[in-house]
GROMACS .gro file of C-alpha atoms in nm:
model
  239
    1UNK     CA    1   3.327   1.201  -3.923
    2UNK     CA    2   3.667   1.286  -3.799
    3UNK     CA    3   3.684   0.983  -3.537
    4UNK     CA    4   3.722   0.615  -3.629
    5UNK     CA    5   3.503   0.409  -3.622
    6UNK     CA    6   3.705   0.148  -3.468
    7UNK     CA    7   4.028   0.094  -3.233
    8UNK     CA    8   4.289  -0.117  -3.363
    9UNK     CA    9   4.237  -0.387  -3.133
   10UNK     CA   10   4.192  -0.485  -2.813
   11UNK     CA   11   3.843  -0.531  -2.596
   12UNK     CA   12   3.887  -0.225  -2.350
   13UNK     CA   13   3.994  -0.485  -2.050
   14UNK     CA   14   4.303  -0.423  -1.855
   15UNK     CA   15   4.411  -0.702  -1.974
   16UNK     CA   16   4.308  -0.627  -2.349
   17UNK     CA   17   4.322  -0.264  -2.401
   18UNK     CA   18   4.144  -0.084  -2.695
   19UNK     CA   19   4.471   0.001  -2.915
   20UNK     CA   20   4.538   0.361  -3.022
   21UNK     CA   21   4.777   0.366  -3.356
   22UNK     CA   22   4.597   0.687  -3.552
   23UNK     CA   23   4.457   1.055  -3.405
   24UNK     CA   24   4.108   0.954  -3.524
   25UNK     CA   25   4.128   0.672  -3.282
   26UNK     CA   26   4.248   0.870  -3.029
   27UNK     CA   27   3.965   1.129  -3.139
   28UNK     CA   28   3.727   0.820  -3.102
   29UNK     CA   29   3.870   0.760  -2.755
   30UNK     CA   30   3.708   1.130  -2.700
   31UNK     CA   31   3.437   1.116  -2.800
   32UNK     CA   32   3.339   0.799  -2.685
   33UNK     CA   33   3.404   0.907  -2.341
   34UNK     CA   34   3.248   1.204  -2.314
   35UNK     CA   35   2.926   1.110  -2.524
   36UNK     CA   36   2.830   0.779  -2.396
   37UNK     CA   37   2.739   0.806  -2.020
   38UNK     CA   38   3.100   0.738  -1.902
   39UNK     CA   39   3.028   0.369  -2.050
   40UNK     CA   40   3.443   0.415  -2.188
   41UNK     CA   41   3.504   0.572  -1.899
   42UNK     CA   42   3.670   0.307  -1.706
   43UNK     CA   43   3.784   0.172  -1.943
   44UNK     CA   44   4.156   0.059  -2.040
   45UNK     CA   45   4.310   0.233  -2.364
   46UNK     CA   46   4.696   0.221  -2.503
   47UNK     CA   47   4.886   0.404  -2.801
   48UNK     CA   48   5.058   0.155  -2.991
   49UNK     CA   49   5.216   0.447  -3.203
   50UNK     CA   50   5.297   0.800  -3.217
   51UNK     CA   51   5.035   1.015  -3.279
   52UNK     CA   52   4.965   1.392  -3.506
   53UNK     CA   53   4.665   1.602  -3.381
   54UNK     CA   54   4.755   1.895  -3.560
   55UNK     CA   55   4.453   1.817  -3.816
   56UNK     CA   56   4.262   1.833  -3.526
   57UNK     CA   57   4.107   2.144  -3.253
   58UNK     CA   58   4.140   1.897  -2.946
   59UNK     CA   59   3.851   1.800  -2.753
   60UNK     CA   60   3.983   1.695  -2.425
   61UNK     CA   61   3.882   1.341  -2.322
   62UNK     CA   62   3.667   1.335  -2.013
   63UNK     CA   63   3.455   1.694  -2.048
   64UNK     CA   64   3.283   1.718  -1.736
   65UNK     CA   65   3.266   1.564  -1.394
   66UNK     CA   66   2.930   1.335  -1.498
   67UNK     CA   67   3.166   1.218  -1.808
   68UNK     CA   68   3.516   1.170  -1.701
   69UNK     CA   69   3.811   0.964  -1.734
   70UNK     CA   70   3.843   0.685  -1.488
   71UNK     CA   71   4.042   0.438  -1.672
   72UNK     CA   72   4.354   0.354  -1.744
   73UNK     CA   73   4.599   0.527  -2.026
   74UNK     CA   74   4.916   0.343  -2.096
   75UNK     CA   75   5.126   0.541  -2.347
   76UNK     CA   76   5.382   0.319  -2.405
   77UNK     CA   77   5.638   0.582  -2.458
   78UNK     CA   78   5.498   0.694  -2.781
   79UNK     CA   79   5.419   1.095  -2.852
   80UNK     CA   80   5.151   1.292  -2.914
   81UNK     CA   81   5.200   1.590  -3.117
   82UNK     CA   82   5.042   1.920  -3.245
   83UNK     CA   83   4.777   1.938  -2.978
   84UNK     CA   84   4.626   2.286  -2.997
   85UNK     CA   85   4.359   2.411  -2.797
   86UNK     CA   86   4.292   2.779  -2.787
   87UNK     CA   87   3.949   2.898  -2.571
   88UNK     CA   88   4.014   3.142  -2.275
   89UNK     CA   89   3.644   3.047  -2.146
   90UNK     CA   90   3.716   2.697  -2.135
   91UNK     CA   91   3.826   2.510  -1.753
   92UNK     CA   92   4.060   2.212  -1.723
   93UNK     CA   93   4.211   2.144  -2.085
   94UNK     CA   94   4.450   1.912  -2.199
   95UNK     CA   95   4.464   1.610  -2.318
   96UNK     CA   96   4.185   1.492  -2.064
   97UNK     CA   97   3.987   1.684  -1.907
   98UNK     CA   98   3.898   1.551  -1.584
   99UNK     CA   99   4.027   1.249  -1.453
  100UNK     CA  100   3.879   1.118  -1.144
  101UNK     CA  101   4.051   0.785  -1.004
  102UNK     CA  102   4.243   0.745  -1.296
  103UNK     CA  103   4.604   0.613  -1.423
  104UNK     CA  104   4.763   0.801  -1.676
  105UNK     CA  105   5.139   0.685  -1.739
  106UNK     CA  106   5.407   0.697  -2.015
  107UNK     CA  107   5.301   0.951  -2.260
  108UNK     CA  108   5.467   1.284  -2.419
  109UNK     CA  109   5.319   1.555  -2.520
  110UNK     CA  110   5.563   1.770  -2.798
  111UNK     CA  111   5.529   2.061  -3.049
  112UNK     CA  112   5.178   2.166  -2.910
  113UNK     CA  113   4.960   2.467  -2.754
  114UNK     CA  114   4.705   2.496  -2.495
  115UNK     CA  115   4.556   2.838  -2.394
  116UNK     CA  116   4.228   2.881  -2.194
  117UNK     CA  117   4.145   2.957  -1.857
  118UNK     CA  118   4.297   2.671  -1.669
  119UNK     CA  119   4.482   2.383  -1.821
  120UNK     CA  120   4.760   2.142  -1.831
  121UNK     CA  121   4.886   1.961  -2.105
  122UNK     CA  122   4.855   1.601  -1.953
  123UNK     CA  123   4.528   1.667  -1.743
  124UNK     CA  124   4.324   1.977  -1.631
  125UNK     CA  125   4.220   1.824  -1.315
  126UNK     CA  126   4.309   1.514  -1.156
  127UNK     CA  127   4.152   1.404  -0.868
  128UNK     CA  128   4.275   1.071  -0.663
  129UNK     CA  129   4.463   0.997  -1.001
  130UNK     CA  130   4.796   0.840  -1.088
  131UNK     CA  131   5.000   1.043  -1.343
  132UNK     CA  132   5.392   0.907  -1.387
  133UNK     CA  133   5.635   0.855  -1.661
  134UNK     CA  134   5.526   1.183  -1.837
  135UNK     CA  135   5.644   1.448  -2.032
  136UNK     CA  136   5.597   1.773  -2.202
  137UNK     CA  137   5.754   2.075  -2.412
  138UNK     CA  138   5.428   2.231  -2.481
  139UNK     CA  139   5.333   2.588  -2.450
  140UNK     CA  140   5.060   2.640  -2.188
  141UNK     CA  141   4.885   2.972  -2.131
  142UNK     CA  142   4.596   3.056  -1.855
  143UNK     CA  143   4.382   3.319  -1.935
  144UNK     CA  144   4.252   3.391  -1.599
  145UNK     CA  145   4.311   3.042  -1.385
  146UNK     CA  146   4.500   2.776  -1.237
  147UNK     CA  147   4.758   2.610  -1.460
  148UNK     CA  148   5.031   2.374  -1.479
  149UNK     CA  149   5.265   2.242  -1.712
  150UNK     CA  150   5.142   1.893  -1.681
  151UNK     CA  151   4.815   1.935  -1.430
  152UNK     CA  152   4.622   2.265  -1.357
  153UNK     CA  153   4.429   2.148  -1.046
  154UNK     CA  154   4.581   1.851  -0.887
  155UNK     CA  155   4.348   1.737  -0.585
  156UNK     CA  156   4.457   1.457  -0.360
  157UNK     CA  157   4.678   1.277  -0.642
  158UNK     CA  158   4.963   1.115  -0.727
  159UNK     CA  159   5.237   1.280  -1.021
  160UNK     CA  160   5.552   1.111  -1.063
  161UNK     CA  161   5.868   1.083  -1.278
  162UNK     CA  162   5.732   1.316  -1.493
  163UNK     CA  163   5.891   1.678  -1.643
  164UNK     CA  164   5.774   1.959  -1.812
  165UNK     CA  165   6.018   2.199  -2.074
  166UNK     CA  166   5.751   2.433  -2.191
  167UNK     CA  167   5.653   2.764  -2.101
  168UNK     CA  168   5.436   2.772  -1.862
  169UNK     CA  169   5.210   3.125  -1.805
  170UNK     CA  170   4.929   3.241  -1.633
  171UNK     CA  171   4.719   3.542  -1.414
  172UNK     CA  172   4.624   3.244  -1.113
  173UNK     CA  173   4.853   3.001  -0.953
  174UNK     CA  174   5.150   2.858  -1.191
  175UNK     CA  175   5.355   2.568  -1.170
  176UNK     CA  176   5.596   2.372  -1.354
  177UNK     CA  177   5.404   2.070  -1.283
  178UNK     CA  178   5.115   2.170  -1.127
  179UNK     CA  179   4.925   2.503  -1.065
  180UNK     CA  180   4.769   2.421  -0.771
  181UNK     CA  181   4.760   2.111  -0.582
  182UNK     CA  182   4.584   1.981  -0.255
  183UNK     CA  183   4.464   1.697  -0.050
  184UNK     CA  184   4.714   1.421   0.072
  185UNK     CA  185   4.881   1.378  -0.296
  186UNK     CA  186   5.243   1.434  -0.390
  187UNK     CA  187   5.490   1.534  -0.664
  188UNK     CA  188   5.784   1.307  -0.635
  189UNK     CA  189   6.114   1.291  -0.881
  190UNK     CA  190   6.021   1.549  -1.118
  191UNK     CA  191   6.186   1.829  -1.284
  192UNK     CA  192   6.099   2.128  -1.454
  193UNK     CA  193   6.319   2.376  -1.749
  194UNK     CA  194   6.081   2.611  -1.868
  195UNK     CA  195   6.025   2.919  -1.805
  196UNK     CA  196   5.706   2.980  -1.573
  197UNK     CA  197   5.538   3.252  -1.486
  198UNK     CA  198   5.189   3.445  -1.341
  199UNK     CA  199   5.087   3.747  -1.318
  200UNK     CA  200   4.857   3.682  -1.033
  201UNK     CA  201   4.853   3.493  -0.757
  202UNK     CA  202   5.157   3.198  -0.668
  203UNK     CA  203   5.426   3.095  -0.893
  204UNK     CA  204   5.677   2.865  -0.852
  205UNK     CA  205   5.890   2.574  -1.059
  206UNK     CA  206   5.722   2.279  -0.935
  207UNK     CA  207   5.442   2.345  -0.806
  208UNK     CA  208   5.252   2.735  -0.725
  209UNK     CA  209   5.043   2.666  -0.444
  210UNK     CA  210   5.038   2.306  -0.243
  211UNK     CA  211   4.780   2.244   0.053
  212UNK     CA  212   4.992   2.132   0.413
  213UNK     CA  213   4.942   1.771   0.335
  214UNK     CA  214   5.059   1.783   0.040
  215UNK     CA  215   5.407   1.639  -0.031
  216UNK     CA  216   5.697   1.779  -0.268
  217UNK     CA  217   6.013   1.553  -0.345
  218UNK     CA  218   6.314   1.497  -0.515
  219UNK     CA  219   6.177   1.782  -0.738
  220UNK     CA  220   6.376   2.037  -0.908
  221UNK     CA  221   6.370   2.322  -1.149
  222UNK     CA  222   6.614   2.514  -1.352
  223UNK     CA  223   6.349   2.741  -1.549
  224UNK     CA  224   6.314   3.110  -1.497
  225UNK     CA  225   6.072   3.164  -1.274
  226UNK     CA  226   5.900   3.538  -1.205
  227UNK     CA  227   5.571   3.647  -1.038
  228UNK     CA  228   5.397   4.008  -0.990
  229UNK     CA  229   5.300   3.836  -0.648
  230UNK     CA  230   5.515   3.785  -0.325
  231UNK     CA  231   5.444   3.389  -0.334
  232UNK     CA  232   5.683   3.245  -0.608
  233UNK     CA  233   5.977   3.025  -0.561
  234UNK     CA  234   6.209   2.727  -0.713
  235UNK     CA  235   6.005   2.512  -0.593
  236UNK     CA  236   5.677   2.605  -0.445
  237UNK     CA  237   5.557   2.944  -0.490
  238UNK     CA  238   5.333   2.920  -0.144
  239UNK     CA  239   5.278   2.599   0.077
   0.00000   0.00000   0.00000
């Protein structure tokens, strides 16, 4: 098996999370979530180190809507590195998957690759989640989707103090932080410097499309940022 059999501590509370220190306990976070009826899926998890997946082809943690992440993630500024995914079929990849009601916070994501048809490298969809404190330099390629450089489809959540470096590409809507975002969420006091770009639909620095309740702040980019479309900008590519 290439997951542990064990964390390195901790009882999956919020006050005692299960402790990440190795990728195959970060594999077993995986695969424990998205094999056992969402019975991890609430649950609390931390890295206590940095951590290497490049021994691994990532399986994003919460696969599906009927097994996602609804927990809590606490990074505690360590790094994740050499997470490769590479599927152009494949929806919402990342590190998780979906996360539904969830609280993601203090975790980079360096020297890594994620190509398939929508993806982020912190989540592929978040939906009435908390993502701050984040980071990533990864490259991230859409094959025919929504993508972001931190969240593909962001739906009615918060992201914040979080910034992307990475390329960022796509043929759907493309954002430095999020491809396409809507409900009442936000994107406050982030920053993107890679370069982004689509091919299809809306492009822009922060964010490429955003619904009208949907709230932008304190956000900047200094990234290239080029479209085939008419809807790009700095900022938002279409609101």
């Amino acid at each position: 098996s290439r997951y542990a059999t064990s964390f390195a501590g901790g009882n999956g509370s919020s006050s005692s999370p299960w402790e990440i220190s190795t990728a195959a306990q970060l594999a077993r976070m995986s695969y424990l979530v998205n094999n056992s009826n969402s019975s991890y899926g609430s649950d609390a998890f931390e890295l206590t180190a940095n951590i290497d997946l490049s021994r691994y082809y990532w399986s994003p943690i919460g696969v599906s809507t009927s097994s996602d992440f609804s927990g809590t993630f606490d990074g505690n500024g360590y790094i994740i590195t050499g997470l490769y995914i590479n599927d152009s079929d494949a929806t919402y990849q990342g590190l998780f998957s979906f996360a539904t009601g969830a609280t993601i916070h203090d975790v980079g994501i360096i020297n890594s690759s994620i190509s398939a048809s929508s993806c982020g490298a912190i989540a592929g969809r978040a939906y009435n989640s908390e993502i701050y404190s984040c980071f990533s330099n990864a490259t991230i390629s859409g094959e025919s989707d929504i993508v972001g450089g931190l969240v593909a489809y962001h739906v009615a959540s918060s992201v914040r103090n979080c910034y992307n470096k990475g390329s960022v590409s796509g043929a759907g809507d493309v954002g430095g932080i999020s491809g396409s975002c809507s409900g009442d969420g936000e994107i406050v006091n982030c920053y993107n410097t890679g370069a982004i770009s689509s091919s299809g639909s809306n492009v822009g620095g922060i964010a490429g499309l955003t619904g009208q309740s949907f709230t932008v702040a304190n956000c900047f980019t200094t990234g290239s940022v080029t479209g085939s479309s008419n809807y790009k900008g700095a900022v938002v590519g279409r609101n």
